[in-house]
Every structure is written in structure tokens, then in C-alpha cells.
Amino acid sequence: MEISEETGRVVVSWFVPEGDTHQHATLDALPSEGGAVNTLGGHDYAEAPPFRERRMSHVRPFCEDCFTEYLRLDRGQPSWKE
């Protein structure tokens, strides 16, 4: 699990696996070349594309399991809410 040095909060990364229309969340660092990561929603793992941006896209649908677990995180508040 990654903790932001700037905010001291858990870093949640969002990504869309190839061939999927929903974004998923992970507490793993996104691999720069892409690869398997554990999902916050409890899926075994998912293939993340090469790292570009880790913020959620508010116009793209979410995986319900990942988003539900994101809301349950003690420190899952987005930095723009500070």
C-alpha cells in the first residue's frame, strides 16, 4: 500500500483494463509498463495498462465493488476535498 508523502493519505490508483469499460481501483503502485495489480474490489487481480494517470475519471463508469471499497477506506477522500 502506498502512502502519499505530501498528504499522508493512502494512495488509491484508478485504471481501466484493456477491453473493459469500467475503471477499477488498486492500492498497489501502478506499474509503469503495465501489468497485474490487486484490485480494491476484491477481484483476484487485473491487468493495468501502462501508467499514465492514477486519478479517477468522473465521466467513466466505476466497477461497483472497487468503488464501494473506496468509499469504505478511512483515508479514501480525494485530495481535492481538502
PDB file of N, CA, C and O in Angstrom:
ATOM      1  N   MET A   1       0.849  -1.171   0.000  1.00  0.00           N
ATOM      2  CA  MET A   1       0.000   0.000   0.000  1.00  0.00           C
ATOM      3  C   MET A   1       0.893   1.232   0.000  1.00  0.00           C
ATOM      4  O   MET A   1       1.854   1.313   0.737  1.00  0.00           O
ATOM      5  N   GLU A   2       0.562   2.180  -0.853  1.00  0.00           N
ATOM      6  CA  GLU A   2       1.338   3.398  -0.989  1.00  0.00           C
ATOM      7  C   GLU A   2       0.699   4.513  -0.159  1.00  0.00           C
ATOM      8  O   GLU A   2      -0.509   4.676  -0.154  1.00  0.00           O
ATOM      9  N   ILE A   3       1.535   5.264   0.571  1.00  0.00           N
ATOM     10  CA  ILE A   3       1.072   6.421   1.352  1.00  0.00           C
ATOM     11  C   ILE A   3       1.710   7.663   0.736  1.00  0.00           C
ATOM     12  O   ILE A   3       2.917   7.725   0.541  1.00  0.00           O
ATOM     13  N   SER A   4       0.899   8.652   0.441  1.00  0.00           N
ATOM     14  CA  SER A   4       1.412   9.893  -0.136  1.00  0.00           C
ATOM     15  C   SER A   4       2.270  10.627   0.887  1.00  0.00           C
ATOM     16  O   SER A   4       1.845  10.842   2.026  1.00  0.00           O
ATOM     17  N   GLU A   5       3.466  11.021   0.475  1.00  0.00           N
ATOM     18  CA  GLU A   5       4.333  11.791   1.372  1.00  0.00           C
ATOM     19  C   GLU A   5       3.771  13.180   1.613  1.00  0.00           C
ATOM     20  O   GLU A   5       3.966  13.757   2.674  1.00  0.00           O
ATOM     21  N   GLU A   6       3.063  13.726   0.630  1.00  0.00           N
ATOM     22  CA  GLU A   6       2.515  15.073   0.737  1.00  0.00           C
ATOM     23  C   GLU A   6       1.331  15.148   1.690  1.00  0.00           C
ATOM     24  O   GLU A   6       1.228  16.071   2.483  1.00  0.00           O
ATOM     25  N   THR A   7       0.419  14.186   1.599  1.00  0.00           N
ATOM     26  CA  THR A   7      -0.814  14.261   2.376  1.00  0.00           C
ATOM     27  C   THR A   7      -0.880  13.260   3.516  1.00  0.00           C
ATOM     28  O   THR A   7      -1.724  13.391   4.400  1.00  0.00           O
ATOM     29  N   GLY A   8      -0.042  12.225   3.482  1.00  0.00           N
ATOM     30  CA  GLY A   8      -0.096  11.184   4.500  1.00  0.00           C
ATOM     31  C   GLY A   8      -1.292  10.266   4.327  1.00  0.00           C
ATOM     32  O   GLY A   8      -1.647   9.525   5.230  1.00  0.00           O
ATOM     33  N   ARG A   9      -1.946  10.325   3.174  1.00  0.00           N
ATOM     34  CA  ARG A   9      -3.128   9.512   2.918  1.00  0.00           C
ATOM     35  C   ARG A   9      -2.777   8.302   2.055  1.00  0.00           C
ATOM     36  O   ARG A   9      -1.806   8.312   1.313  1.00  0.00           O
ATOM     37  N   VAL A  10      -3.633   7.301   2.141  1.00  0.00           N
ATOM     38  CA  VAL A  10      -3.494   6.132   1.293  1.00  0.00           C
ATOM     39  C   VAL A  10      -3.690   6.562  -0.156  1.00  0.00           C
ATOM     40  O   VAL A  10      -4.592   7.325  -0.466  1.00  0.00           O
ATOM     41  N   VAL A  11      -2.824   6.072  -1.045  1.00  0.00           N
ATOM     42  CA  VAL A  11      -2.932   6.403  -2.456  1.00  0.00           C
ATOM     43  C   VAL A  11      -3.774   5.338  -3.149  1.00  0.00           C
ATOM     44  O   VAL A  11      -3.439   4.160  -3.127  1.00  0.00           O
ATOM     45  N   VAL A  12      -4.874   5.754  -3.719  1.00  0.00           N
ATOM     46  CA  VAL A  12      -5.738   4.867  -4.487  1.00  0.00           C
ATOM     47  C   VAL A  12      -5.533   5.218  -5.955  1.00  0.00           C
ATOM     48  O   VAL A  12      -5.670   6.374  -6.344  1.00  0.00           O
ATOM     49  N   SER A  13      -5.184   4.225  -6.743  1.00  0.00           N
ATOM     50  CA  SER A  13      -4.983   4.437  -8.176  1.00  0.00           C
ATOM     51  C   SER A  13      -6.149   3.817  -8.941  1.00  0.00           C
ATOM     52  O   SER A  13      -6.600   2.721  -8.608  1.00  0.00           O
ATOM     53  N   TRP A  14      -6.596   4.519  -9.957  1.00  0.00           N
ATOM     54  CA  TRP A  14      -7.714   4.071 -10.790  1.00  0.00           C
ATOM     55  C   TRP A  14      -7.189   3.757 -12.172  1.00  0.00           C
ATOM     56  O   TRP A  14      -6.328   4.462 -12.697  1.00  0.00           O
ATOM     57  N   PHE A  15      -7.723   2.691 -12.790  1.00  0.00           N
ATOM     58  CA  PHE A  15      -7.271   2.292 -14.118  1.00  0.00           C
ATOM     59  C   PHE A  15      -8.392   1.541 -14.828  1.00  0.00           C
ATOM     60  O   PHE A  15      -9.327   1.052 -14.201  1.00  0.00           O
ATOM     61  N   VAL A  16      -8.293   1.481 -16.138  1.00  0.00           N
ATOM     62  CA  VAL A  16      -9.261   0.747 -16.955  1.00  0.00           C
ATOM     63  C   VAL A  16      -8.499  -0.356 -17.687  1.00  0.00           C
ATOM     64  O   VAL A  16      -7.671  -0.065 -18.550  1.00  0.00           O
ATOM     65  N   PRO A  17      -8.753  -1.611 -17.327  1.00  0.00           N
ATOM     66  CA  PRO A  17      -8.083  -2.706 -18.038  1.00  0.00           C
ATOM     67  C   PRO A  17      -8.491  -2.723 -19.509  1.00  0.00           C
ATOM     68  O   PRO A  17      -9.607  -2.340 -19.859  1.00  0.00           O
ATOM     69  N   GLU A  18      -7.587  -3.181 -20.357  1.00  0.00           N
ATOM     70  CA  GLU A  18      -7.880  -3.278 -21.782  1.00  0.00           C
ATOM     71  C   GLU A  18      -9.111  -4.160 -22.003  1.00  0.00           C
ATOM     72  O   GLU A  18      -9.241  -5.215 -21.393  1.00  0.00           O
ATOM     73  N   GLY A  19     -10.009  -3.701 -22.829  1.00  0.00           N
ATOM     74  CA  GLY A  19     -11.218  -4.447 -23.131  1.00  0.00           C
ATOM     75  C   GLY A  19     -12.341  -4.259 -22.122  1.00  0.00           C
ATOM     76  O   GLY A  19     -13.410  -4.827 -22.271  1.00  0.00           O
ATOM     77  N   ASP A  20     -12.115  -3.464 -21.076  1.00  0.00           N
ATOM     78  CA  ASP A  20     -13.139  -3.212 -20.059  1.00  0.00           C
ATOM     79  C   ASP A  20     -13.644  -1.786 -20.226  1.00  0.00           C
ATOM     80  O   ASP A  20     -12.926  -0.920 -20.716  1.00  0.00           O
ATOM     81  N   THR A  21     -14.861  -1.530 -19.829  1.00  0.00           N
ATOM     82  CA  THR A  21     -15.404  -0.173 -19.913  1.00  0.00           C
ATOM     83  C   THR A  21     -15.444   0.510 -18.556  1.00  0.00           C
ATOM     84  O   THR A  21     -15.698   1.702 -18.477  1.00  0.00           O
ATOM     85  N   HIS A  22     -15.210  -0.249 -17.475  1.00  0.00           N
ATOM     86  CA  HIS A  22     -15.284   0.299 -16.119  1.00  0.00           C
ATOM     87  C   HIS A  22     -13.885   0.495 -15.540  1.00  0.00           C
ATOM     88  O   HIS A  22     -12.976  -0.294 -15.786  1.00  0.00           O
ATOM     89  N   GLN A  23     -13.758   1.550 -14.744  1.00  0.00           N
ATOM     90  CA  GLN A  23     -12.479   1.762 -14.066  1.00  0.00           C
ATOM     91  C   GLN A  23     -12.471   1.014 -12.747  1.00  0.00           C
ATOM     92  O   GLN A  23     -13.482   0.896 -12.066  1.00  0.00           O
ATOM     93  N   HIS A  24     -11.308   0.492 -12.418  1.00  0.00           N
ATOM     94  CA  HIS A  24     -11.098  -0.276 -11.195  1.00  0.00           C
ATOM     95  C   HIS A  24     -10.083   0.463 -10.330  1.00  0.00           C
ATOM     96  O   HIS A  24      -9.340   1.307 -10.816  1.00  0.00           O
ATOM     97  N   ALA A  25     -10.060   0.126  -9.049  1.00  0.00           N
ATOM     98  CA  ALA A  25      -9.151   0.781  -8.109  1.00  0.00           C
ATOM     99  C   ALA A  25      -8.173  -0.235  -7.545  1.00  0.00           C
ATOM    100  O   ALA A  25      -8.477  -1.418  -7.423  1.00  0.00           O
ATOM    101  N   THR A  26      -6.988   0.267  -7.166  1.00  0.00           N
ATOM    102  CA  THR A  26      -5.981  -0.561  -6.520  1.00  0.00           C
ATOM    103  C   THR A  26      -5.224   0.269  -5.493  1.00  0.00           C
ATOM    104  O   THR A  26      -5.119   1.488  -5.627  1.00  0.00           O
ATOM    105  N   LEU A  27      -4.709  -0.408  -4.485  1.00  0.00           N
ATOM    106  CA  LEU A  27      -3.812   0.241  -3.527  1.00  0.00           C
ATOM    107  C   LEU A  27      -2.360  -0.030  -3.909  1.00  0.00           C
ATOM    108  O   LEU A  27      -1.449   0.511  -3.299  1.00  0.00           O
ATOM    109  N   ASP A  28      -2.153  -0.880  -4.914  1.00  0.00           N
ATOM    110  CA  ASP A  28      -0.807  -1.151  -5.430  1.00  0.00           C
ATOM    111  C   ASP A  28      -0.336   0.043  -6.247  1.00  0.00           C
ATOM    112  O   ASP A  28      -1.149   0.780  -6.814  1.00  0.00           O
ATOM    113  N   ALA A  29       0.962   0.216  -6.349  1.00  0.00           N
ATOM    114  CA  ALA A  29       1.505   1.214  -7.269  1.00  0.00           C
ATOM    115  C   ALA A  29       1.280   0.704  -8.684  1.00  0.00           C
ATOM    116  O   ALA A  29       1.509  -0.475  -8.964  1.00  0.00           O
ATOM    117  N   LEU A  30       0.809   1.559  -9.570  1.00  0.00           N
ATOM    118  CA  LEU A  30       0.583   1.133 -10.943  1.00  0.00           C
ATOM    119  C   LEU A  30       1.928   0.923 -11.642  1.00  0.00           C
ATOM    120  O   LEU A  30       2.794   1.798 -11.583  1.00  0.00           O
ATOM    121  N   PRO A  31       2.113  -0.233 -12.281  1.00  0.00           N
ATOM    122  CA  PRO A  31       3.382  -0.488 -12.966  1.00  0.00           C
ATOM    123  C   PRO A  31       3.542   0.416 -14.189  1.00  0.00           C
ATOM    124  O   PRO A  31       2.584   0.601 -14.952  1.00  0.00           O
ATOM    125  N   SER A  32       4.722   0.993 -14.355  1.00  0.00           N
ATOM    126  CA  SER A  32       4.941   1.938 -15.452  1.00  0.00           C
ATOM    127  C   SER A  32       4.767   1.286 -16.814  1.00  0.00           C
ATOM    128  O   SER A  32       4.377   1.939 -17.771  1.00  0.00           O
ATOM    129  N   GLU A  33       5.038   0.012 -16.930  1.00  0.00           N
ATOM    130  CA  GLU A  33       4.891  -0.692 -18.204  1.00  0.00           C
ATOM    131  C   GLU A  33       3.571  -1.448 -18.286  1.00  0.00           C
ATOM    132  O   GLU A  33       3.326  -2.149 -19.257  1.00  0.00           O
ATOM    133  N   GLY A  34       2.750  -1.370 -17.262  1.00  0.00           N
ATOM    134  CA  GLY A  34       1.505  -2.123 -17.209  1.00  0.00           C
ATOM    135  C   GLY A  34       1.746  -3.493 -16.604  1.00  0.00           C
ATOM    136  O   GLY A  34       2.877  -3.958 -16.524  1.00  0.00           O
ATOM    137  N   GLY A  35       0.696  -4.122 -16.128  1.00  0.00           N
ATOM    138  CA  GLY A  35       0.821  -5.450 -15.544  1.00  0.00           C
ATOM    139  C   GLY A  35      -0.237  -5.700 -14.491  1.00  0.00           C
ATOM    140  O   GLY A  35      -1.115  -4.880 -14.253  1.00  0.00           O
ATOM    141  N   ALA A  36      -0.145  -6.854 -13.880  1.00  0.00           N
ATOM    142  CA  ALA A  36      -1.145  -7.294 -12.911  1.00  0.00           C
ATOM    143  C   ALA A  36      -1.048  -6.506 -11.603  1.00  0.00           C
ATOM    144  O   ALA A  36       0.040  -6.262 -11.096  1.00  0.00           O
ATOM    145  N   VAL A  37      -2.204  -6.112 -11.080  1.00  0.00           N
ATOM    146  CA  VAL A  37      -2.303  -5.469  -9.771  1.00  0.00           C
ATOM    147  C   VAL A  37      -3.508  -6.066  -9.045  1.00  0.00           C
ATOM    148  O   VAL A  37      -4.432  -6.570  -9.674  1.00  0.00           O
ATOM    149  N   ASN A  38      -3.492  -6.011  -7.729  1.00  0.00           N
ATOM    150  CA  ASN A  38      -4.645  -6.421  -6.934  1.00  0.00           C
ATOM    151  C   ASN A  38      -5.671  -5.310  -6.981  1.00  0.00           C
ATOM    152  O   ASN A  38      -5.317  -4.135  -6.962  1.00  0.00           O
ATOM    153  N   THR A  39      -6.938  -5.669  -7.021  1.00  0.00           N
ATOM    154  CA  THR A  39      -7.968  -4.634  -7.066  1.00  0.00           C
ATOM    155  C   THR A  39      -8.546  -4.397  -5.685  1.00  0.00           C
ATOM    156  O   THR A  39      -8.587  -5.289  -4.848  1.00  0.00           O
ATOM    157  N   LEU A  40      -8.978  -3.190  -5.467  1.00  0.00           N
ATOM    158  CA  LEU A  40      -9.586  -2.812  -4.205  1.00  0.00           C
ATOM    159  C   LEU A  40     -10.909  -3.538  -4.007  1.00  0.00           C
ATOM    160  O   LEU A  40     -11.302  -3.837  -2.891  1.00  0.00           O
ATOM    161  N   GLY A  41     -11.586  -3.870  -5.103  1.00  0.00           N
ATOM    162  CA  GLY A  41     -12.884  -4.524  -5.039  1.00  0.00           C
ATOM    163  C   GLY A  41     -12.834  -6.006  -4.739  1.00  0.00           C
ATOM    164  O   GLY A  41     -13.874  -6.651  -4.664  1.00  0.00           O
ATOM    165  N   GLY A  42     -11.650  -6.568  -4.588  1.00  0.00           N
ATOM    166  CA  GLY A  42     -11.531  -7.970  -4.220  1.00  0.00           C
ATOM    167  C   GLY A  42     -11.409  -8.938  -5.377  1.00  0.00           C
ATOM    168  O   GLY A  42     -11.430 -10.140  -5.185  1.00  0.00           O
ATOM    169  N   HIS A  43     -11.284  -8.437  -6.594  1.00  0.00           N
ATOM    170  CA  HIS A  43     -11.014  -9.315  -7.720  1.00  0.00           C
ATOM    171  C   HIS A  43      -9.636  -9.925  -7.496  1.00  0.00           C
ATOM    172  O   HIS A  43      -8.803  -9.342  -6.818  1.00  0.00           O
ATOM    173  N   ASP A  44      -9.364 -11.068  -8.072  1.00  0.00           N
ATOM    174  CA  ASP A  44      -8.048 -11.677  -7.886  1.00  0.00           C
ATOM    175  C   ASP A  44      -6.946 -10.702  -8.280  1.00  0.00           C
ATOM    176  O   ASP A  44      -6.070 -10.393  -7.520  1.00  0.00           O
ATOM    177  N   TYR A  45      -6.994 -10.252  -9.503  1.00  0.00           N
ATOM    178  CA  TYR A  45      -6.089  -9.211  -9.987  1.00  0.00           C
ATOM    179  C   TYR A  45      -6.620  -8.740 -11.328  1.00  0.00           C
ATOM    180  O   TYR A  45      -7.497  -9.373 -11.917  1.00  0.00           O
ATOM    181  N   ALA A  46      -6.111  -7.656 -11.804  1.00  0.00           N
ATOM    182  CA  ALA A  46      -6.494  -7.140 -13.114  1.00  0.00           C
ATOM    183  C   ALA A  46      -5.238  -6.623 -13.787  1.00  0.00           C
ATOM    184  O   ALA A  46      -4.277  -6.246 -13.114  1.00  0.00           O
ATOM    185  N   GLU A  47      -5.257  -6.609 -15.086  1.00  0.00           N
ATOM    186  CA  GLU A  47      -4.135  -6.087 -15.859  1.00  0.00           C
ATOM    187  C   GLU A  47      -4.301  -4.579 -16.037  1.00  0.00           C
ATOM    188  O   GLU A  47      -5.209  -4.127 -16.730  1.00  0.00           O
ATOM    189  N   ALA A  48      -3.431  -3.832 -15.407  1.00  0.00           N
ATOM    190  CA  ALA A  48      -3.456  -2.378 -15.563  1.00  0.00           C
ATOM    191  C   ALA A  48      -2.663  -2.011 -16.811  1.00  0.00           C
ATOM    192  O   ALA A  48      -1.630  -2.615 -17.090  1.00  0.00           O
ATOM    193  N   PRO A  49      -3.142  -1.036 -17.569  1.00  0.00           N
ATOM    194  CA  PRO A  49      -2.374  -0.573 -18.732  1.00  0.00           C
ATOM    195  C   PRO A  49      -1.137   0.180 -18.252  1.00  0.00           C
ATOM    196  O   PRO A  49      -1.012   0.476 -17.054  1.00  0.00           O
ATOM    197  N   PRO A  50      -0.216   0.524 -19.149  1.00  0.00           N
ATOM    198  CA  PRO A  50       0.940   1.330 -18.722  1.00  0.00           C
ATOM    199  C   PRO A  50       0.487   2.573 -17.967  1.00  0.00           C
ATOM    200  O   PRO A  50      -0.510   3.199 -18.320  1.00  0.00           O
ATOM    201  N   PHE A  51       1.204   2.906 -16.901  1.00  0.00           N
ATOM    202  CA  PHE A  51       0.850   4.027 -16.024  1.00  0.00           C
ATOM    203  C   PHE A  51       0.788   5.334 -16.803  1.00  0.00           C
ATOM    204  O   PHE A  51       1.698   5.682 -17.519  1.00  0.00           O
ATOM    205  N   ARG A  52      -0.325   6.034 -16.694  1.00  0.00           N
ATOM    206  CA  ARG A  52      -0.475   7.375 -17.256  1.00  0.00           C
ATOM    207  C   ARG A  52      -0.977   8.331 -16.188  1.00  0.00           C
ATOM    208  O   ARG A  52      -0.342   9.294 -15.855  1.00  0.00           O
ATOM    209  N   GLU A  53      -2.140   8.027 -15.653  1.00  0.00           N
ATOM    210  CA  GLU A  53      -2.781   8.876 -14.647  1.00  0.00           C
ATOM    211  C   GLU A  53      -3.454   7.967 -13.649  1.00  0.00           C
ATOM    212  O   GLU A  53      -4.034   6.965 -14.015  1.00  0.00           O
ATOM    213  N   ARG A  54      -3.376   8.297 -12.361  1.00  0.00           N
ATOM    214  CA  ARG A  54      -3.978   7.426 -11.362  1.00  0.00           C
ATOM    215  C   ARG A  54      -5.269   7.979 -10.772  1.00  0.00           C
ATOM    216  O   ARG A  54      -5.891   7.353  -9.951  1.00  0.00           O
ATOM    217  N   ARG A  55      -5.658   9.169 -11.171  1.00  0.00           N
ATOM    218  CA  ARG A  55      -6.888   9.757 -10.633  1.00  0.00           C
ATOM    219  C   ARG A  55      -8.120   9.146 -11.280  1.00  0.00           C
ATOM    220  O   ARG A  55      -8.101   8.740 -12.432  1.00  0.00           O
ATOM    221  N   MET A  56      -9.217   9.140 -10.532  1.00  0.00           N
ATOM    222  CA  MET A  56     -10.459   8.615 -11.077  1.00  0.00           C
ATOM    223  C   MET A  56     -10.990   9.575 -12.128  1.00  0.00           C
ATOM    224  O   MET A  56     -10.784  10.782 -12.055  1.00  0.00           O
ATOM    225  N   SER A  57     -11.647   9.013 -13.117  1.00  0.00           N
ATOM    226  CA  SER A  57     -12.316   9.795 -14.148  1.00  0.00           C
ATOM    227  C   SER A  57     -13.792   9.830 -13.793  1.00  0.00           C
ATOM    228  O   SER A  57     -14.447   8.795 -13.775  1.00  0.00           O
ATOM    229  N   HIS A  58     -14.305  10.996 -13.512  1.00  0.00           N
ATOM    230  CA  HIS A  58     -15.686  11.110 -13.053  1.00  0.00           C
ATOM    231  C   HIS A  58     -16.711  10.929 -14.163  1.00  0.00           C
ATOM    232  O   HIS A  58     -17.899  10.872 -13.896  1.00  0.00           O
ATOM    233  N   VAL A  59     -16.264  10.829 -15.408  1.00  0.00           N
ATOM    234  CA  VAL A  59     -17.191  10.623 -16.518  1.00  0.00           C
ATOM    235  C   VAL A  59     -17.177   9.179 -17.026  1.00  0.00           C
ATOM    236  O   VAL A  59     -17.875   8.846 -17.952  1.00  0.00           O
ATOM    237  N   ARG A  60     -16.380   8.320 -16.415  1.00  0.00           N
ATOM    238  CA  ARG A  60     -16.307   6.918 -16.819  1.00  0.00           C
ATOM    239  C   ARG A  60     -16.935   6.070 -15.722  1.00  0.00           C
ATOM    240  O   ARG A  60     -16.764   6.352 -14.548  1.00  0.00           O
ATOM    241  N   PRO A  61     -17.704   5.021 -16.080  1.00  0.00           N
ATOM    242  CA  PRO A  61     -18.328   4.186 -15.042  1.00  0.00           C
ATOM    243  C   PRO A  61     -17.292   3.461 -14.191  1.00  0.00           C
ATOM    244  O   PRO A  61     -16.188   3.161 -14.650  1.00  0.00           O
ATOM    245  N   PHE A  62     -17.668   3.204 -12.938  1.00  0.00           N
ATOM    246  CA  PHE A  62     -16.806   2.527 -11.978  1.00  0.00           C
ATOM    247  C   PHE A  62     -17.205   1.070 -11.836  1.00  0.00           C
ATOM    248  O   PHE A  62     -18.383   0.730 -11.961  1.00  0.00           O
ATOM    249  N   CYS A  63     -16.272   0.238 -11.486  1.00  0.00           N
ATOM    250  CA  CYS A  63     -16.571  -1.114 -11.008  1.00  0.00           C
ATOM    251  C   CYS A  63     -17.259  -0.914  -9.656  1.00  0.00           C
ATOM    252  O   CYS A  63     -16.723  -0.245  -8.771  1.00  0.00           O
ATOM    253  N   GLU A  64     -18.450  -1.456  -9.489  1.00  0.00           N
ATOM    254  CA  GLU A  64     -19.199  -1.250  -8.243  1.00  0.00           C
ATOM    255  C   GLU A  64     -18.441  -1.747  -7.023  1.00  0.00           C
ATOM    256  O   GLU A  64     -18.458  -1.100  -5.972  1.00  0.00           O
ATOM    257  N   ASP A  65     -17.778  -2.912  -7.129  1.00  0.00           N
ATOM    258  CA  ASP A  65     -17.044  -3.458  -5.987  1.00  0.00           C
ATOM    259  C   ASP A  65     -15.874  -2.550  -5.594  1.00  0.00           C
ATOM    260  O   ASP A  65     -15.658  -2.287  -4.415  1.00  0.00           O
ATOM    261  N   CYS A  66     -15.120  -2.074  -6.579  1.00  0.00           N
ATOM    262  CA  CYS A  66     -13.979  -1.206  -6.284  1.00  0.00           C
ATOM    263  C   CYS A  66     -14.430   0.120  -5.685  1.00  0.00           C
ATOM    264  O   CYS A  66     -13.843   0.618  -4.722  1.00  0.00           O
ATOM    265  N   PHE A  67     -15.493   0.713  -6.248  1.00  0.00           N
ATOM    266  CA  PHE A  67     -15.961   1.997  -5.748  1.00  0.00           C
ATOM    267  C   PHE A  67     -16.516   1.869  -4.337  1.00  0.00           C
ATOM    268  O   PHE A  67     -16.268   2.730  -3.485  1.00  0.00           O
ATOM    269  N   THR A  68     -17.236   0.795  -4.049  1.00  0.00           N
ATOM    270  CA  THR A  68     -17.775   0.572  -2.704  1.00  0.00           C
ATOM    271  C   THR A  68     -16.648   0.468  -1.689  1.00  0.00           C
ATOM    272  O   THR A  68     -16.702   1.078  -0.615  1.00  0.00           O
ATOM    273  N   GLU A  69     -15.602  -0.278  -2.025  1.00  0.00           N
ATOM    274  CA  GLU A  69     -14.466  -0.405  -1.101  1.00  0.00           C
ATOM    275  C   GLU A  69     -13.716   0.910  -0.966  1.00  0.00           C
ATOM    276  O   GLU A  69     -13.215   1.240   0.105  1.00  0.00           O
ATOM    277  N   TYR A  70     -13.642   1.683  -2.032  1.00  0.00           N
ATOM    278  CA  TYR A  70     -13.017   3.001  -1.980  1.00  0.00           C
ATOM    279  C   TYR A  70     -13.738   3.891  -0.972  1.00  0.00           C
ATOM    280  O   TYR A  70     -13.116   4.582  -0.165  1.00  0.00           O
ATOM    281  N   LEU A  71     -15.057   3.863  -0.987  1.00  0.00           N
ATOM    282  CA  LEU A  71     -15.833   4.682  -0.055  1.00  0.00           C
ATOM    283  C   LEU A  71     -15.655   4.233   1.391  1.00  0.00           C
ATOM    284  O   LEU A  71     -15.824   5.033   2.309  1.00  0.00           O
ATOM    285  N   ARG A  72     -15.308   2.985   1.600  1.00  0.00           N
ATOM    286  CA  ARG A  72     -15.117   2.455   2.955  1.00  0.00           C
ATOM    287  C   ARG A  72     -13.742   2.755   3.533  1.00  0.00           C
ATOM    288  O   ARG A  72     -13.523   2.556   4.726  1.00  0.00           O
ATOM    289  N   LEU A  73     -12.807   3.195   2.730  1.00  0.00           N
ATOM    290  CA  LEU A  73     -11.461   3.495   3.225  1.00  0.00           C
ATOM    291  C   LEU A  73     -11.513   4.670   4.198  1.00  0.00           C
ATOM    292  O   LEU A  73     -12.172   5.680   3.934  1.00  0.00           O
ATOM    293  N   ASP A  74     -10.787   4.547   5.296  1.00  0.00           N
ATOM    294  CA  ASP A  74     -10.713   5.658   6.260  1.00  0.00           C
ATOM    295  C   ASP A  74     -10.083   6.887   5.634  1.00  0.00           C
ATOM    296  O   ASP A  74     -10.428   7.994   5.961  1.00  0.00           O
ATOM    297  N   ARG A  75      -9.112   6.664   4.750  1.00  0.00           N
ATOM    298  CA  ARG A  75      -8.372   7.774   4.172  1.00  0.00           C
ATOM    299  C   ARG A  75      -8.597   7.875   2.680  1.00  0.00           C
ATOM    300  O   ARG A  75      -7.748   8.344   1.960  1.00  0.00           O
ATOM    301  N   GLY A  76      -9.757   7.437   2.204  1.00  0.00           N
ATOM    302  CA  GLY A  76     -10.020   7.421   0.783  1.00  0.00           C
ATOM    303  C   GLY A  76     -10.573   8.706   0.212  1.00  0.00           C
ATOM    304  O   GLY A  76     -11.037   8.712  -0.903  1.00  0.00           O
ATOM    305  N   GLN A  77     -10.518   9.794   0.982  1.00  0.00           N
ATOM    306  CA  GLN A  77     -11.064  11.047   0.474  1.00  0.00           C
ATOM    307  C   GLN A  77     -10.123  11.634  -0.571  1.00  0.00           C
ATOM    308  O   GLN A  77      -8.921  11.691  -0.365  1.00  0.00           O
ATOM    309  N   PRO A  78     -10.668  12.077  -1.688  1.00  0.00           N
ATOM    310  CA  PRO A  78      -9.809  12.670  -2.715  1.00  0.00           C
ATOM    311  C   PRO A  78      -9.148  13.941  -2.219  1.00  0.00           C
ATOM    312  O   PRO A  78      -9.708  14.661  -1.401  1.00  0.00           O
ATOM    313  N   SER A  79      -7.951  14.225  -2.721  1.00  0.00           N
ATOM    314  CA  SER A  79      -7.205  15.384  -2.268  1.00  0.00           C
ATOM    315  C   SER A  79      -7.900  16.689  -2.619  1.00  0.00           C
ATOM    316  O   SER A  79      -7.707  17.693  -1.958  1.00  0.00           O
ATOM    317  N   TRP A  80      -8.762  16.714  -3.653  1.00  0.00           N
ATOM    318  CA  TRP A  80      -9.443  17.959  -3.989  1.00  0.00           C
ATOM    319  C   TRP A  80     -10.503  18.338  -2.983  1.00  0.00           C
ATOM    320  O   TRP A  80     -11.048  19.423  -3.035  1.00  0.00           O
ATOM    321  N   LYS A  81     -10.780  17.483  -1.989  1.00  0.00           N
ATOM    322  CA  LYS A  81     -11.743  17.817  -0.942  1.00  0.00           C
ATOM    323  C   LYS A  81     -11.084  18.516   0.245  1.00  0.00           C
ATOM    324  O   LYS A  81     -11.744  18.885   1.181  1.00  0.00           O
ATOM    325  N   GLU A  82      -9.791  18.678   0.231  1.00  0.00           N
ATOM    326  CA  GLU A  82      -9.087  19.288   1.370  1.00  0.00           C
ATOM    327  C   GLU A  82      -9.408  20.754   1.482  1.00  0.00           C
ATOM    328  O   GLU A  82      -9.665  21.449   0.573  1.00  0.00           O
TER     329      GLU A  82
END
